[in-house]
Amino acid sequence: MDPMDTPSNDRADERAVRQEWRHALDRSADTRAAGIPSDPTEVAVTPAVEAPPSATTPPPASAPTPAPAVAAPAAEAVAKSLTEHPTHVADPTDLVLAIRGLRVAFSGNEILHGVNIDAPRGGVLALVGPSGCGKTTLLRSINRLTELAPTASIDGEIQLDGQNVYDRGTDLNLLRRRIGMVFQQPNPFPMTIFDNVAFAMREQAKSRPSRSSLLPAVEDVLQRAGLWDEVKDNLDRNALSLSGGQQQRLCIARTLAANPEVILMDEPCSALDPRSTARIEELILQLAGSLSVVIVTHNLAQAKRIGDYAAYLLNGDVIEQGLARKVFEDPEQQSTRDFISGMFG
């Protein structure tokens, strides 16, 4: 069991939230061979022998002219749709994140076993897999939240723009501004809506800016988060009085205020109703392109809807990764097909 995927890690979550306060500068089945059943137990059907026509049997009608074949072009279209680049990604070779040989252990129990994952700049990378497979541990390792657990040990590299975030001398304040985090449960600060968004802006300023000078930037961020029209007349309202979906969008806005390059999202819709979930998904798709999103989700339908790329993890290993359309509609590994079809997970 992945300790980062269980409720027993509430204290680490609390520490992460407190640290965010400080750093808030914050295919289907296998294809059958032609004429050969893939299932060895399947019995081939022997065609019935037709009786010779009797004198009273009318002659058979002439066979209709077969229609032109359209299967091949259709198959070509499907194949193309599975391999074309996502619209959110300008250059798939331009990696914002490159994870190389990542191993994470807690008290000597290894959770991630030499994980390698690429995340092209822009677009959405969905991390999927059954509970306890290491998704959350992987996510939190990207901006070094995993190391908050005292028994954690980490090896390997996570490169942000080619630089290993685990290098000595890495500025964690700057790292967590560049790689923001949105947690499973909304965690707005116990202050006004305005102050939640303005917090990071004030922390990054050389001198404390006035409210009037911050208002345009706060409005812009709330617009990007799809929340402005709902709160513009109540910016001094306590953020904790907002609905769950509004709180989560406010947390996204607060993260956006630090101008991150990457946003990590750990099951951001798991506690939300369908309508709020749809709003968050729409927001993620709007953000994709201007920045990169890495999202952990147990909701395969959600991953299919919003993912440009996907990585399927099982027992701490990456079983398959690549274009989300390919992973979800034409997976190469049997384990992936079993998981996607709902046989386990």
Short mmCIF file of C-alpha atoms in Angstrom, two decimals:
data_model
loop_
_atom_site.label_atom_id
_atom_site.label_comp_id
_atom_site.label_asym_id
_atom_site.label_seq_id
_atom_site.Cartn_x
_atom_site.Cartn_y
_atom_site.Cartn_z
CA MET A 1 0.00 0.00 0.00
CA ASP A 2 1.29 3.38 -0.90
CA PRO A 3 1.49 5.36 2.32
CA MET A 4 0.94 8.57 0.43
CA ASP A 5 -2.43 7.24 -0.86
CA THR A 6 -3.93 6.50 2.57
CA PRO A 7 -5.70 8.55 5.23
CA SER A 8 -2.87 7.74 7.67
CA ASN A 9 -0.91 10.44 6.00
CA ASP A 10 -3.16 13.23 7.31
CA ARG A 11 -0.32 14.71 9.32
CA ALA A 12 1.88 14.93 6.24
CA ASP A 13 -1.03 16.60 4.46
CA GLU A 14 -1.27 19.11 7.28
CA ARG A 15 2.45 19.77 7.07
CA ALA A 16 2.16 20.16 3.30
CA VAL A 17 -0.67 22.64 3.73
CA ARG A 18 1.30 24.58 6.30
CA GLN A 19 4.30 24.53 4.02
CA GLU A 20 2.13 25.70 1.15
CA TRP A 21 1.22 28.61 3.38
CA ARG A 22 4.87 29.38 3.71
CA HIS A 23 5.67 28.67 0.07
CA ALA A 24 2.39 29.82 -1.43
CA LEU A 25 4.42 32.17 -3.40
CA ASP A 26 1.87 29.82 -3.63
CA ARG A 27 -7.46 -0.32 -27.90
CA SER A 28 -9.77 -2.23 -27.10
CA ALA A 29 -9.25 -6.11 -26.95
CA ASP A 30 -6.54 -7.93 -28.98
CA THR A 31 -7.08 -8.09 -32.78
CA ARG A 32 -7.94 -11.53 -34.16
CA ALA A 33 -5.84 -12.97 -36.98
CA ALA A 34 -7.82 -13.24 -40.17
CA GLY A 35 -9.85 -16.46 -40.10
CA ILE A 36 -8.12 -17.73 -36.97
CA PRO A 37 -10.03 -17.57 -33.69
CA SER A 38 -7.98 -15.95 -30.93
CA ASP A 39 -9.78 -18.08 -28.33
CA PRO A 40 -8.53 -21.73 -28.56
CA THR A 41 -11.84 -22.96 -27.16
CA GLU A 42 -13.80 -21.31 -29.98
CA VAL A 43 -15.24 -23.77 -32.54
CA ALA A 44 -15.20 -22.78 -36.17
CA VAL A 45 -18.62 -22.82 -37.79
CA THR A 46 -18.89 -25.24 -40.75
CA PRO A 47 -21.00 -23.75 -43.50
CA ALA A 48 -24.17 -25.72 -44.27
CA VAL A 49 -24.23 -27.60 -47.62
CA GLU A 50 -26.97 -26.20 -49.77
CA ALA A 51 -29.52 -28.66 -51.26
CA PRO A 52 -29.67 -28.72 -55.08
CA PRO A 53 -32.51 -26.64 -56.39
CA SER A 54 -35.65 -28.65 -57.14
CA ALA A 55 -37.96 -28.12 -60.08
CA THR A 56 -40.34 -26.26 -57.80
CA THR A 57 -37.62 -24.10 -56.29
CA PRO A 58 -37.36 -20.74 -57.94
CA PRO A 59 -33.93 -19.76 -59.20
CA PRO A 60 -31.99 -17.65 -56.73
CA ALA A 61 -32.01 -13.96 -57.28
CA SER A 62 -28.83 -12.52 -58.64
CA ALA A 63 -26.50 -11.35 -55.90
CA PRO A 64 -26.38 -7.63 -55.39
CA THR A 65 -23.27 -5.76 -56.38
CA PRO A 66 -21.11 -5.40 -53.26
CA ALA A 67 -20.72 -1.92 -51.90
CA PRO A 68 -17.29 -0.34 -52.04
CA ALA A 69 -15.12 -1.25 -49.12
CA VAL A 70 -14.82 1.48 -46.53
CA ALA A 71 -13.23 -0.42 -43.65
CA ALA A 72 -9.65 0.34 -44.59
CA PRO A 73 -10.05 4.10 -44.79
CA ALA A 74 -11.96 4.03 -41.52
CA ALA A 75 -9.19 2.04 -39.85
CA GLU A 76 -6.64 4.49 -41.19
CA ALA A 77 -8.60 7.37 -39.72
CA VAL A 78 -8.74 5.68 -36.32
CA ALA A 79 -5.02 4.93 -36.41
CA LYS A 80 -4.28 8.54 -37.28
CA SER A 81 -6.46 9.84 -34.46
CA LEU A 82 -4.55 7.65 -32.01
CA THR A 83 -1.15 8.99 -33.00
CA GLU A 84 -1.63 12.65 -33.86
CA HIS A 85 -0.26 15.16 -31.41
CA PRO A 86 -2.58 16.85 -28.93
CA THR A 87 -3.61 20.39 -29.83
CA HIS A 88 -2.36 21.66 -26.47
CA VAL A 89 1.22 20.58 -27.13
CA ALA A 90 3.31 22.61 -29.57
CA ASP A 91 6.39 20.33 -29.54
CA PRO A 92 6.18 16.84 -27.97
CA THR A 93 9.97 16.73 -27.73
CA ASP A 94 10.02 19.82 -25.53
CA LEU A 95 9.80 18.34 -22.05
CA VAL A 96 8.92 20.48 -19.09
CA LEU A 97 9.36 17.47 -16.79
CA ALA A 98 11.57 14.42 -17.28
CA ILE A 99 11.49 11.83 -14.49
CA ARG A 100 14.44 9.44 -14.60
CA GLY A 101 14.96 6.37 -12.41
CA LEU A 102 12.87 7.72 -9.55
CA ARG A 103 12.86 5.48 -6.50
CA VAL A 104 10.98 6.40 -3.36
CA ALA A 105 10.88 4.36 -0.17
CA PHE A 106 9.33 4.82 3.26
CA SER A 107 11.09 3.09 6.17
CA GLY A 108 12.95 0.97 3.61
CA ASN A 109 9.75 -0.13 1.85
CA GLU A 110 10.19 0.90 -1.79
CA ILE A 111 7.06 2.42 -3.32
CA LEU A 112 8.37 3.59 -6.70
CA HIS A 113 10.80 1.34 -8.56
CA GLY A 114 12.90 3.35 -10.98
CA VAL A 115 10.09 5.30 -12.61
CA ASN A 116 10.67 7.08 -15.96
CA ILE A 117 8.04 9.51 -17.27
CA ASP A 118 8.09 12.36 -19.80
CA ALA A 119 5.78 15.36 -19.61
CA PRO A 120 5.82 17.58 -22.73
CA ARG A 121 5.44 21.27 -22.15
CA GLY A 122 1.79 22.32 -22.21
CA GLY A 123 -1.15 19.95 -22.06
CA VAL A 124 -2.33 17.52 -19.42
CA LEU A 125 -0.55 14.39 -18.16
CA ALA A 126 -2.95 12.02 -16.35
CA LEU A 127 -1.51 9.54 -13.85
CA VAL A 128 -3.84 6.55 -13.50
CA GLY A 129 -3.73 3.20 -11.75
CA PRO A 130 -5.33 1.32 -8.84
CA SER A 131 -5.11 2.57 -5.29
CA GLY A 132 -1.71 2.10 -3.70
CA CYS A 133 0.22 2.04 -6.98
CA GLY A 134 2.30 5.11 -6.13
CA LYS A 135 0.53 7.87 -8.04
CA THR A 136 0.34 10.32 -5.18
CA THR A 137 3.87 9.58 -4.04
CA LEU A 138 5.05 10.32 -7.57
CA LEU A 139 3.06 13.52 -7.76
CA ARG A 140 4.31 14.85 -4.45
CA SER A 141 7.89 13.96 -5.30
CA ILE A 142 7.82 16.35 -8.25
CA ASN A 143 7.90 19.44 -6.06
CA ARG A 144 9.59 17.74 -3.12
CA LEU A 145 6.65 17.37 -0.77
CA THR A 146 7.38 13.65 -0.29
CA GLU A 147 10.47 14.42 1.70
CA LEU A 148 8.30 16.00 4.41
CA ALA A 149 7.74 12.41 5.65
CA PRO A 150 10.69 11.75 7.98
CA THR A 151 11.11 8.11 6.89
CA ALA A 152 11.17 8.93 3.15
CA SER A 153 14.21 8.24 1.00
CA ILE A 154 14.41 9.39 -2.62
CA ASP A 155 16.78 8.51 -5.45
CA GLY A 156 16.81 9.36 -9.16
CA GLU A 157 16.10 12.61 -10.95
CA ILE A 158 13.16 14.84 -11.64
CA GLN A 159 14.23 17.41 -14.21
CA LEU A 160 12.37 20.67 -14.57
CA ASP A 161 13.54 22.34 -17.77
CA GLY A 162 16.57 20.04 -17.71
CA GLN A 163 17.59 20.78 -14.13
CA ASN A 164 17.26 18.20 -11.36
CA VAL A 165 14.98 19.58 -8.65
CA TYR A 166 16.85 17.43 -6.12
CA ASP A 167 20.15 19.15 -6.76
CA ARG A 168 21.76 20.66 -3.71
CA GLY A 169 21.03 24.30 -3.34
CA THR A 170 17.60 24.12 -4.97
CA ASP A 171 15.50 27.03 -3.74
CA LEU A 172 12.31 25.34 -2.48
CA ASN A 173 10.41 28.64 -2.41
CA LEU A 174 11.15 29.20 -6.07
CA LEU A 175 10.56 25.52 -6.95
CA ARG A 176 7.09 25.57 -5.40
CA ARG A 177 6.23 28.76 -7.18
CA ARG A 178 7.26 27.16 -10.49
CA ILE A 179 5.49 23.86 -9.63
CA GLY A 180 2.22 24.62 -7.83
CA MET A 181 0.10 22.07 -5.99
CA VAL A 182 -3.68 21.63 -5.71
CA PHE A 183 -4.67 19.10 -3.07
CA GLN A 184 -7.51 16.57 -2.96
CA GLN A 185 -9.42 18.56 -0.36
CA PRO A 186 -9.77 22.30 -0.98
CA ASN A 187 -7.62 24.22 1.48
CA PRO A 188 -8.27 27.94 1.17
CA PHE A 189 -6.53 30.08 3.72
CA PRO A 190 -8.79 31.41 6.54
CA MET A 191 -8.91 34.88 5.09
CA THR A 192 -10.87 36.79 2.48
CA ILE A 193 -11.21 35.71 -1.15
CA PHE A 194 -9.15 38.69 -2.19
CA ASP A 195 -6.37 38.01 0.31
CA ASN A 196 -6.19 34.32 -0.69
CA VAL A 197 -5.33 35.31 -4.25
CA ALA A 198 -3.22 38.32 -3.33
CA PHE A 199 -1.11 36.36 -0.81
CA ALA A 200 1.49 35.15 -3.30
CA MET A 201 1.54 38.48 -5.09
CA ARG A 202 2.34 40.30 -1.87
CA GLU A 203 5.03 37.79 -0.92
CA GLN A 204 6.77 38.26 -4.27
CA ALA A 205 6.65 42.04 -4.16
CA LYS A 206 9.63 44.03 -2.91
CA SER A 207 7.34 46.35 -0.97
CA ARG A 208 3.80 45.71 0.19
CA PRO A 209 1.50 46.70 -2.71
CA SER A 210 -1.80 48.42 -2.15
CA ARG A 211 -5.13 46.66 -2.63
CA SER A 212 -6.02 48.92 -5.55
CA SER A 213 -2.78 48.06 -7.34
CA LEU A 214 -3.39 44.33 -6.84
CA LEU A 215 -7.05 44.33 -7.90
CA PRO A 216 -6.42 44.01 -11.70
CA ALA A 217 -4.09 41.05 -11.16
CA VAL A 218 -6.49 39.41 -8.69
CA GLU A 219 -9.36 39.87 -11.16
CA ASP A 220 -7.26 38.36 -13.97
CA VAL A 221 -6.39 35.28 -11.92
CA LEU A 222 -9.99 34.78 -10.77
CA GLN A 223 -11.13 35.14 -14.40
CA ARG A 224 -8.65 32.42 -15.43
CA ALA A 225 -9.96 30.21 -12.65
CA GLY A 226 -13.56 30.77 -13.78
CA LEU A 227 -14.56 32.27 -10.45
CA TRP A 228 -14.67 36.04 -10.97
CA ASP A 229 -18.33 36.35 -11.99
CA GLU A 230 -19.36 34.46 -8.86
CA VAL A 231 -17.31 36.41 -6.32
CA LYS A 232 -16.61 39.84 -7.83
CA ASP A 233 -19.13 41.54 -5.56
CA ASN A 234 -17.95 39.72 -2.42
CA LEU A 235 -14.16 39.76 -2.51
CA ASP A 236 -14.08 40.49 1.23
CA ARG A 237 -16.14 37.40 2.03
CA ASN A 238 -14.34 34.69 4.02
CA ALA A 239 -13.07 32.07 1.60
CA LEU A 240 -14.19 29.27 3.93
CA SER A 241 -17.82 30.27 3.30
CA LEU A 242 -17.59 29.29 -0.38
CA SER A 243 -18.94 25.98 -1.70
CA GLY A 244 -16.54 23.07 -2.16
CA GLY A 245 -16.26 23.59 -5.90
CA GLN A 246 -15.72 27.31 -5.46
CA GLN A 247 -13.07 26.69 -2.82
CA GLN A 248 -11.21 24.35 -5.14
CA ARG A 249 -11.27 26.91 -7.94
CA LEU A 250 -10.07 29.52 -5.49
CA CYS A 251 -7.15 27.25 -4.59
CA ILE A 252 -6.37 26.93 -8.29
CA ALA A 253 -6.54 30.71 -8.60
CA ARG A 254 -4.21 31.09 -5.63
CA THR A 255 -1.75 28.73 -7.32
CA LEU A 256 -2.05 30.62 -10.62
CA ALA A 257 -1.21 33.85 -8.82
CA ALA A 258 2.39 32.65 -8.43
CA ASN A 259 2.69 32.23 -12.26
CA PRO A 260 3.67 28.53 -12.19
CA GLU A 261 4.97 26.55 -15.14
CA VAL A 262 3.42 23.31 -13.85
CA ILE A 263 0.38 22.62 -11.67
CA LEU A 264 0.14 19.30 -9.82
CA MET A 265 -3.41 18.16 -9.01
CA ASP A 266 -4.08 15.29 -6.62
CA GLU A 267 -7.64 14.05 -7.22
CA PRO A 268 -8.95 17.63 -7.34
CA CYS A 269 -12.55 16.57 -8.11
CA SER A 270 -12.93 13.59 -5.79
CA ALA A 271 -14.90 15.57 -3.19
CA LEU A 272 -16.96 17.56 -5.69
CA ASP A 273 -20.41 17.13 -7.24
CA PRO A 274 -20.70 16.44 -11.00
CA ARG A 275 -21.40 20.07 -11.85
CA SER A 276 -18.38 21.35 -9.98
CA THR A 277 -16.28 18.55 -11.48
CA ALA A 278 -17.28 19.68 -14.96
CA ARG A 279 -16.25 23.24 -14.11
CA ILE A 280 -12.82 22.10 -12.89
CA GLU A 281 -12.29 19.94 -15.99
CA GLU A 282 -13.23 22.85 -18.22
CA LEU A 283 -10.78 25.02 -16.33
CA ILE A 284 -7.97 22.47 -16.72
CA LEU A 285 -8.55 22.32 -20.48
CA GLN A 286 -8.46 26.11 -20.66
CA LEU A 287 -5.19 26.25 -18.76
CA ALA A 288 -3.53 23.54 -20.88
CA GLY A 289 -1.22 25.13 -23.39
CA SER A 290 -0.35 28.14 -21.29
CA LEU A 291 1.08 25.80 -18.65
CA SER A 292 1.43 22.08 -17.91
CA VAL A 293 -0.90 20.06 -15.67
CA VAL A 294 -0.07 16.73 -14.02
CA ILE A 295 -3.19 15.19 -12.50
CA VAL A 296 -3.71 12.07 -10.39
CA THR A 297 -7.20 10.65 -10.91
CA HIS A 298 -9.05 7.40 -10.20
CA ASN A 299 -11.74 8.51 -12.65
CA LEU A 300 -10.79 6.92 -16.00
CA ALA A 301 -13.57 8.78 -17.80
CA GLN A 302 -12.12 12.02 -16.51
CA ALA A 303 -8.61 11.06 -17.60
CA LYS A 304 -9.94 10.28 -21.07
CA ARG A 305 -11.78 13.59 -21.26
CA ILE A 306 -8.95 15.87 -20.27
CA GLY A 307 -5.69 13.95 -20.73
CA ASP A 308 -3.33 14.68 -23.61
CA TYR A 309 -0.86 12.14 -22.27
CA ALA A 310 -1.32 9.33 -19.74
CA ALA A 311 0.85 7.11 -17.60
CA TYR A 312 -0.53 3.90 -16.08
CA LEU A 313 1.15 2.79 -12.86
CA LEU A 314 0.89 -0.56 -11.10
CA ASN A 315 2.71 -1.60 -7.94
CA GLY A 316 5.19 1.23 -8.22
CA ASP A 317 6.09 0.67 -11.88
CA VAL A 318 5.07 2.53 -15.02
CA ILE A 319 3.41 -0.15 -17.15
CA GLU A 320 2.51 2.05 -20.10
CA GLN A 321 2.64 5.70 -21.04
CA GLY A 322 2.15 7.90 -24.08
CA LEU A 323 -0.66 9.67 -25.87
CA ALA A 324 -3.81 9.35 -23.79
CA ARG A 325 -5.87 8.28 -26.83
CA LYS A 326 -3.42 5.44 -27.47
CA VAL A 327 -3.18 4.32 -23.85
CA PHE A 328 -6.96 4.29 -23.34
CA GLU A 329 -8.13 3.04 -26.76
CA ASP A 330 -5.28 0.87 -28.08
CA PRO A 331 -3.01 -0.13 -25.17
CA GLU A 332 -0.04 -2.36 -25.83
CA GLN A 333 0.12 -4.15 -22.48
CA GLN A 334 -2.40 -6.74 -21.29
CA SER A 335 -2.32 -5.26 -17.82
CA THR A 336 -3.36 -1.89 -19.21
CA ARG A 337 -6.22 -3.47 -21.16
CA ASP A 338 -7.40 -5.27 -18.02
CA PHE A 339 -7.32 -2.08 -15.97
CA ILE A 340 -9.04 0.04 -18.62
CA SER A 341 -11.76 -2.61 -19.04
CA GLY A 342 -12.41 -2.58 -15.28
CA MET A 343 -11.15 -6.07 -14.46
CA PHE A 344 -9.40 -4.62 -11.41
CA GLY A 345 -8.65 -1.30 -9.82
#
